[in-house]
PDB file of C-alpha atoms in Angstrom:
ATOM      1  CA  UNK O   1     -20.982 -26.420 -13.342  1.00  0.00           C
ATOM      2  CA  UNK O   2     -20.893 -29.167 -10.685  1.00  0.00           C
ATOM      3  CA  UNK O   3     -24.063 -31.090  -9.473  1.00  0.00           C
ATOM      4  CA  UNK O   4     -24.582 -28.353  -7.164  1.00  0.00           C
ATOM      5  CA  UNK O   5     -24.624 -25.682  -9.191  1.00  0.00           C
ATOM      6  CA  UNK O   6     -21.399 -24.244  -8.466  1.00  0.00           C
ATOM      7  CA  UNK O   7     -18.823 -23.254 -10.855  1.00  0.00           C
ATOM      8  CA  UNK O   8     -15.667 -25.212 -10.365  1.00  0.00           C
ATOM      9  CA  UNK O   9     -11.840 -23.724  -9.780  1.00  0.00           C
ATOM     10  CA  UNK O  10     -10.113 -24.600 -12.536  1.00  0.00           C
ATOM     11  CA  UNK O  11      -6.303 -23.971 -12.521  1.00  0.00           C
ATOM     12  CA  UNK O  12      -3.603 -24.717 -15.174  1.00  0.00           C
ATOM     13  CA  UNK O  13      -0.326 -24.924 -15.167  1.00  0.00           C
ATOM     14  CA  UNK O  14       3.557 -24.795 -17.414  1.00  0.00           C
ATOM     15  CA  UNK O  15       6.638 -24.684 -16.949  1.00  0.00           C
ATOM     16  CA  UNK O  16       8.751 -22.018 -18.467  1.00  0.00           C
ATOM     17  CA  UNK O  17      12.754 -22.197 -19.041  1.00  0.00           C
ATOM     18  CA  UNK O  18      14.318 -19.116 -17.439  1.00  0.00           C
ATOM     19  CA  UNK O  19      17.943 -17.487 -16.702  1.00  0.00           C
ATOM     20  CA  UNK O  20      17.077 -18.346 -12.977  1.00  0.00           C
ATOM     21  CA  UNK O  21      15.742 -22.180 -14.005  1.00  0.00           C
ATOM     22  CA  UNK O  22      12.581 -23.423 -14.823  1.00  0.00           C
ATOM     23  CA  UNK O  23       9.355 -21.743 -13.314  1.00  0.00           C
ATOM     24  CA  UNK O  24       6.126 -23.016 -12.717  1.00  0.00           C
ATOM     25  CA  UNK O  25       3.128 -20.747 -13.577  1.00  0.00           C
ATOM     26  CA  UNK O  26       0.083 -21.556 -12.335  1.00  0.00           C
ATOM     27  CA  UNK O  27      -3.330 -19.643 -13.340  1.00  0.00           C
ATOM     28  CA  UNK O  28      -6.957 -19.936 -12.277  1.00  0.00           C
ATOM     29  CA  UNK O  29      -9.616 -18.002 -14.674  1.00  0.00           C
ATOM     30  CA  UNK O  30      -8.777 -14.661 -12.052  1.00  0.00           C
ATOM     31  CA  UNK O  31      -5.236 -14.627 -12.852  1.00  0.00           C
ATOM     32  CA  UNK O  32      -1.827 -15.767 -12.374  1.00  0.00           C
ATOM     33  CA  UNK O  33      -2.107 -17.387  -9.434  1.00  0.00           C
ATOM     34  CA  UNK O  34       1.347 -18.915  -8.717  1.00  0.00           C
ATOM     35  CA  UNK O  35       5.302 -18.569  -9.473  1.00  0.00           C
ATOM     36  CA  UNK O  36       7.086 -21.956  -8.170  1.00  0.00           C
ATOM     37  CA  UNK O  37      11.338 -21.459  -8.870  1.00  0.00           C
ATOM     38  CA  UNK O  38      13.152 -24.878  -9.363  1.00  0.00           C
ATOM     39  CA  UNK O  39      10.082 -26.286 -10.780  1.00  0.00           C
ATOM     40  CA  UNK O  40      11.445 -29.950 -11.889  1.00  0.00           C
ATOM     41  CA  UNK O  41      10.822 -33.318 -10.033  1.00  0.00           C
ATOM     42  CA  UNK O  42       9.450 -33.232  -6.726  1.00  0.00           C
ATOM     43  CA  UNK O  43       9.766 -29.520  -6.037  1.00  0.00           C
ATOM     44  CA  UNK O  44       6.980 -29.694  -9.027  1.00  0.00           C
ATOM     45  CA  UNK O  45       5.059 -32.501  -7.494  1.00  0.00           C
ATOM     46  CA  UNK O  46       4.612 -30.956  -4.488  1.00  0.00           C
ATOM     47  CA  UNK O  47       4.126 -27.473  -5.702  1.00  0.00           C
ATOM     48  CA  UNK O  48       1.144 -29.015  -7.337  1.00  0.00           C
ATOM     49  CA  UNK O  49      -0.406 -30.966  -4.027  1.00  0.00           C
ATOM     50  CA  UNK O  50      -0.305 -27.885  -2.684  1.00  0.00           C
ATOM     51  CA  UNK O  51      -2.263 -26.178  -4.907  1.00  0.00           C
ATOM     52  CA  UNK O  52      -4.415 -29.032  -5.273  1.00  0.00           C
ATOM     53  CA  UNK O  53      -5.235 -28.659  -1.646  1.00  0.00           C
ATOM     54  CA  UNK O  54      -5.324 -24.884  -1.406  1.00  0.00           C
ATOM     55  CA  UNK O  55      -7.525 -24.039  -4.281  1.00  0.00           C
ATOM     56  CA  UNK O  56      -9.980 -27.460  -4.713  1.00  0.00           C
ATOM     57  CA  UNK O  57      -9.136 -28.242  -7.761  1.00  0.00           C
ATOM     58  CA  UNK O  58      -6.316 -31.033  -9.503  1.00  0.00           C
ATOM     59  CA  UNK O  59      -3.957 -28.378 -11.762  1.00  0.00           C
ATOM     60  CA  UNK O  60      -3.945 -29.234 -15.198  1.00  0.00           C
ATOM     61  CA  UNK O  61      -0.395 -29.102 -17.314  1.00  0.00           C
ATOM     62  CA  UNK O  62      -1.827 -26.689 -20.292  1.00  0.00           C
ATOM     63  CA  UNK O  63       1.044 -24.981 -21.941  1.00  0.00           C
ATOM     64  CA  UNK O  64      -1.714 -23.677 -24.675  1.00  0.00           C
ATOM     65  CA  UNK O  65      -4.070 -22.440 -22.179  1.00  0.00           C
ATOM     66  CA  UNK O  66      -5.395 -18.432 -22.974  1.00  0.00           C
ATOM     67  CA  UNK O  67      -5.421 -18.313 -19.050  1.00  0.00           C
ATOM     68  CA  UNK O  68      -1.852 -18.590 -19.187  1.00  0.00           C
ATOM     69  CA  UNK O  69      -0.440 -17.421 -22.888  1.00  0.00           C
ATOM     70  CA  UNK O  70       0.006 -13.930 -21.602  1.00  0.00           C
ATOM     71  CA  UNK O  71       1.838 -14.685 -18.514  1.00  0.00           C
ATOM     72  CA  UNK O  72       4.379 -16.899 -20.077  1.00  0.00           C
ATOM     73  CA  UNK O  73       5.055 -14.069 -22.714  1.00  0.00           C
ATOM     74  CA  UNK O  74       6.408 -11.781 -20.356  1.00  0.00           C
ATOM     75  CA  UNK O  75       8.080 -13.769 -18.353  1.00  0.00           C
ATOM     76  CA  UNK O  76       9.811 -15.109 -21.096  1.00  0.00           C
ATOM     77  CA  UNK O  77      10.039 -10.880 -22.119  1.00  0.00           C
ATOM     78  CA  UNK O  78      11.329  -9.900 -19.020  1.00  0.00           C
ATOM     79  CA  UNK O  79      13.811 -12.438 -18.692  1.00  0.00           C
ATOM     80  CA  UNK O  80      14.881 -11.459 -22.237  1.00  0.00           C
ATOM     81  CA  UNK O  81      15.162  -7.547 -20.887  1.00  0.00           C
ATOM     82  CA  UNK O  82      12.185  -6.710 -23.368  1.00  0.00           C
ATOM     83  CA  UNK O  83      10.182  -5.989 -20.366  1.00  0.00           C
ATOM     84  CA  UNK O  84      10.319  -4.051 -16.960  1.00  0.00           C
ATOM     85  CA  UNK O  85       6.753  -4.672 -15.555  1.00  0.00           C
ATOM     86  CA  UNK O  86       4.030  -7.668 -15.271  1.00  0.00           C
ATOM     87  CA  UNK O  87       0.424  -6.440 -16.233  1.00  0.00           C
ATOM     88  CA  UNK O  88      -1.212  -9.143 -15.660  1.00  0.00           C
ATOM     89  CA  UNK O  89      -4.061 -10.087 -13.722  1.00  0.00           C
ATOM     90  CA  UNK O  90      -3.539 -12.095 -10.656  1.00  0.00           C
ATOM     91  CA  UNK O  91      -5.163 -13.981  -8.667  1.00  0.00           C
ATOM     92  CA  UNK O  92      -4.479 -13.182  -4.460  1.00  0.00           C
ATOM     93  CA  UNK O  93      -6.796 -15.977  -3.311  1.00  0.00           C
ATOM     94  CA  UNK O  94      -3.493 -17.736  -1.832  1.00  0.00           C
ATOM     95  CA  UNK O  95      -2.609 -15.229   0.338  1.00  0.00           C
ATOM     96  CA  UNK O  96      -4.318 -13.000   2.649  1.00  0.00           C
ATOM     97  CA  UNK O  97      -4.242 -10.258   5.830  1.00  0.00           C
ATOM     98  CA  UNK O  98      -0.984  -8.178   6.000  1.00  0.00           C
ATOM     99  CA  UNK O  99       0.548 -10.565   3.708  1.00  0.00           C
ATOM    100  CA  UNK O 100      -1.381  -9.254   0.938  1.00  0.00           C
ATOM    101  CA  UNK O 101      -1.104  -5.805   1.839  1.00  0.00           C
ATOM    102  CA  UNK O 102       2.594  -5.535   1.596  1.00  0.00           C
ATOM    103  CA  UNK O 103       2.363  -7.667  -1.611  1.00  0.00           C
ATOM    104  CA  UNK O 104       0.315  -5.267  -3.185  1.00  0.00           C
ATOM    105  CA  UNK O 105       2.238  -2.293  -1.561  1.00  0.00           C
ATOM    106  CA  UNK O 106       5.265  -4.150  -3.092  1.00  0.00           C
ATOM    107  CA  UNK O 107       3.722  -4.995  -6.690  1.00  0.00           C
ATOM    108  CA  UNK O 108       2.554  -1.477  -6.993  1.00  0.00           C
ATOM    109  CA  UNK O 109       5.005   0.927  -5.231  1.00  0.00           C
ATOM    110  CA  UNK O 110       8.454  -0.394  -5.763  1.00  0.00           C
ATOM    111  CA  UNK O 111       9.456   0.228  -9.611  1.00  0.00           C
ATOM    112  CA  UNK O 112      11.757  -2.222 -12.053  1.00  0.00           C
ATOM    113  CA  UNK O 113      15.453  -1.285 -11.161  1.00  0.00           C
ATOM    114  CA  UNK O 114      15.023  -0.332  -7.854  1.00  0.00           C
ATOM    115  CA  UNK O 115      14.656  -1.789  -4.136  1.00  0.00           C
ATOM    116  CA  UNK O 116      12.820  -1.193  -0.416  1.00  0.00           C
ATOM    117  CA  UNK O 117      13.872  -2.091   2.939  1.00  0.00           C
ATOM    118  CA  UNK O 118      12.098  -4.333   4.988  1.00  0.00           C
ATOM    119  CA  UNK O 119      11.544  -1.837   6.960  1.00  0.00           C
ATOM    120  CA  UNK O 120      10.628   0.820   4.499  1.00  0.00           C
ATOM    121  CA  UNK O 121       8.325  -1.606   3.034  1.00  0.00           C
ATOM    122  CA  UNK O 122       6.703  -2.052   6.886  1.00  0.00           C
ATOM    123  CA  UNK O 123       6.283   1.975   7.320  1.00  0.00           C
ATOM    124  CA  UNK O 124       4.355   2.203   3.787  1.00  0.00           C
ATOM    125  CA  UNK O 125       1.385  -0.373   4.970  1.00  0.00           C
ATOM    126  CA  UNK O 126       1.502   1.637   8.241  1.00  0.00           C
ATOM    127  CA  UNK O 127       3.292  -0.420  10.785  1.00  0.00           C
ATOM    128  CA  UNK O 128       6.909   0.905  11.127  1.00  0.00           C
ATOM    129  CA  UNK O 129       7.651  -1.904  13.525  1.00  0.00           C
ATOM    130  CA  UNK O 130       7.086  -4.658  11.268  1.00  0.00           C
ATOM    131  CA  UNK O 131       9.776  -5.510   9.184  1.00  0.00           C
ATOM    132  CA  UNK O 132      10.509  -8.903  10.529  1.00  0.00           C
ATOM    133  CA  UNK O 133       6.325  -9.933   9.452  1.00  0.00           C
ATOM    134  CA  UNK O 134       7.695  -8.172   6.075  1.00  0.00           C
ATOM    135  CA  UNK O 135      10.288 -10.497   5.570  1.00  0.00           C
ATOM    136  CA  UNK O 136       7.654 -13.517   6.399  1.00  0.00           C
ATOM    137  CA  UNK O 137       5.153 -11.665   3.543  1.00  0.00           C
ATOM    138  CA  UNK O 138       8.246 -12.051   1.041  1.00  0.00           C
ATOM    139  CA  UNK O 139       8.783 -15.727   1.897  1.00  0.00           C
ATOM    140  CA  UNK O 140       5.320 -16.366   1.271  1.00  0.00           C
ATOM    141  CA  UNK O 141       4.576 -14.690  -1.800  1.00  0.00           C
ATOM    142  CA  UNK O 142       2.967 -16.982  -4.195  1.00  0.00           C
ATOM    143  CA  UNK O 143       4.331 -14.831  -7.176  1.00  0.00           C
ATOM    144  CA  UNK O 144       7.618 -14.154  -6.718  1.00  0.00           C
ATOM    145  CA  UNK O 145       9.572 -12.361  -9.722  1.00  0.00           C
ATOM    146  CA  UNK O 146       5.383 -11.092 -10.731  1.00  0.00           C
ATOM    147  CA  UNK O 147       5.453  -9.738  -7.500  1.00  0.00           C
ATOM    148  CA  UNK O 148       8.899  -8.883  -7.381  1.00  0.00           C
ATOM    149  CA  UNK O 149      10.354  -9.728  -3.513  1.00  0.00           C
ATOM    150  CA  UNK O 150      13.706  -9.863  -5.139  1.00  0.00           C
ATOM    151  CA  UNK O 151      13.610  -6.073  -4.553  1.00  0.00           C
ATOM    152  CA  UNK O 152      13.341  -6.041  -1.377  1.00  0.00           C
ATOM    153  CA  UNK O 153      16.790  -6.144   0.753  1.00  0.00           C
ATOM    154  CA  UNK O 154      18.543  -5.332   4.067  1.00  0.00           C
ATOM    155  CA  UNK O 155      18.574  -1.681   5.406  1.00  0.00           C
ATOM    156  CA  UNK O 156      22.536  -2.374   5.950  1.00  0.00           C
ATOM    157  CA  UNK O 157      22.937  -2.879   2.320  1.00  0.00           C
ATOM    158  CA  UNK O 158      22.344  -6.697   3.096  1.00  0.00           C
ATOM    159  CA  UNK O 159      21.093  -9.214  -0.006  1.00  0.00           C
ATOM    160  CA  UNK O 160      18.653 -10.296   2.788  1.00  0.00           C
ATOM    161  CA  UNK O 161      16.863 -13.663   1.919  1.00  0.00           C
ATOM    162  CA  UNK O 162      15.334 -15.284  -1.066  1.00  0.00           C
ATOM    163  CA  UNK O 163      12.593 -18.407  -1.676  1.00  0.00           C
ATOM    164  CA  UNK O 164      13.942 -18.822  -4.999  1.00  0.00           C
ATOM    165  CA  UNK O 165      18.113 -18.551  -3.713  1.00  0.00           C
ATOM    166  CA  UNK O 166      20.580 -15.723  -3.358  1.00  0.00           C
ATOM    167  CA  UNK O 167      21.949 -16.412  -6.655  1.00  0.00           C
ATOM    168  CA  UNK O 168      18.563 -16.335  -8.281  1.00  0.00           C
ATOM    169  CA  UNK O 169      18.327 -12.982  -6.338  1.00  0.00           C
ATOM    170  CA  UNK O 170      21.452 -11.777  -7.516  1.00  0.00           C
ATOM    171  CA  UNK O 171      20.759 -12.555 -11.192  1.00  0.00           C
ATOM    172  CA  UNK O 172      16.967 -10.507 -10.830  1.00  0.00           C
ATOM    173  CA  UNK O 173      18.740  -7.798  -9.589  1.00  0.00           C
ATOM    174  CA  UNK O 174      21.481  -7.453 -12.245  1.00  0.00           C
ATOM    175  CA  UNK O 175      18.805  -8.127 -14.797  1.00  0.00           C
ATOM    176  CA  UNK O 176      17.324  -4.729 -13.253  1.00  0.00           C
ATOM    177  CA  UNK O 177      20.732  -2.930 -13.259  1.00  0.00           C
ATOM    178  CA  UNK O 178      20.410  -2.717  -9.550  1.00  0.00           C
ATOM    179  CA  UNK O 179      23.733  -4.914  -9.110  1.00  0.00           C
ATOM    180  CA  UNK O 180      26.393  -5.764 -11.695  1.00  0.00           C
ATOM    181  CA  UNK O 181      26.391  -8.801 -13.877  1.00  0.00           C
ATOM    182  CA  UNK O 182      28.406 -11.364 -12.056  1.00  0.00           C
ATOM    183  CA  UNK O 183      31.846 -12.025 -14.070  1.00  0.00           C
ATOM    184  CA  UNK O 184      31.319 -15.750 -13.785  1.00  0.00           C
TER     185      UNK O 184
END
């Protein structure tokens, strides 16, 4: 408790080794807050001033944490193709508005091994003509592969775009069976 009474945020931090490359999980005591892909030298740094500055509070590098032990077990499980889905609990305080909505829409209505369109996606939060704000929800998502944007591609058949890299994409999505393993 601070000298005002208030409890203060405390958020921690690791990084775990992945097929895609290192990822930076970041938890509060609500939940997995963040998912940060390349997570070495500066992208780390300033993954970490942001959060810093978004949540009030200096993010602590606590591999050991209990706020974090589950998290880093599946990831590490679903990168291992031990497990299809996150239960976890997160924490949504960096995003908000229709941002959130299609993240949750996402998180909860579009299954391991499959994908949406962004337009698909759009119609299911109840605006059909949104699938370009869609596309701005997925590059903000603060927990990407949690919250699995990956799985969202082009009506055409398109990739589309990803935060993390369209390889990084293309590995998610063959680690789901939705595309082949590439042959090198």
């Amino acid at each position: 408790m601070d000298s005002h009474g208030r409890y203060g945020q405390r958020v921690v931090w690791a990084v775990v080794g992945t097929g895609i490359g290192p990822l930076l999980l970041a938890a509060t005591r609500e939940g997995l807050v963040n998912v940060v892909f390349h997570a070495t030298g500066e992208v780390r740094g300033s993954a970490l001033e942001r959060l810093a500055s978004r949540l009030g509070a200096e993010p602590v590098e606590e591999p050991g944490s209990p706020l974090l032990a589950e998290a880093i077990r599946q990831v590490e499980a679903y990168f291992a193709g031990e497990r299809r889905d996150f239960e976890l609990p997160l924490d949504w305080s960096l995003i908000s508005g229709f941002h959130r909505e299609v993240l949750r829409e996402l998180a909860t209505g579009v299954p391991f091994g499959s994908v949406v369109g962004y337009g698909d996606l759009a119609r299911r939060v109840g605006q059909p003509g949104a699938a370009q704000a869609v596309g701005m929800a997925m590059g903000a998502n603060p927990l990407p592969v949690v919250v699995p944007c990956h799985r969202v591609v082009e009506s055409d058949g398109g990739i589309g775009g990803f935060g993390g890299g369209l390889e990084a994409k293309r590995h998610l999505l063959a680690l789901e069976g939705v595309l082949p393993e590439p042959l090198f």
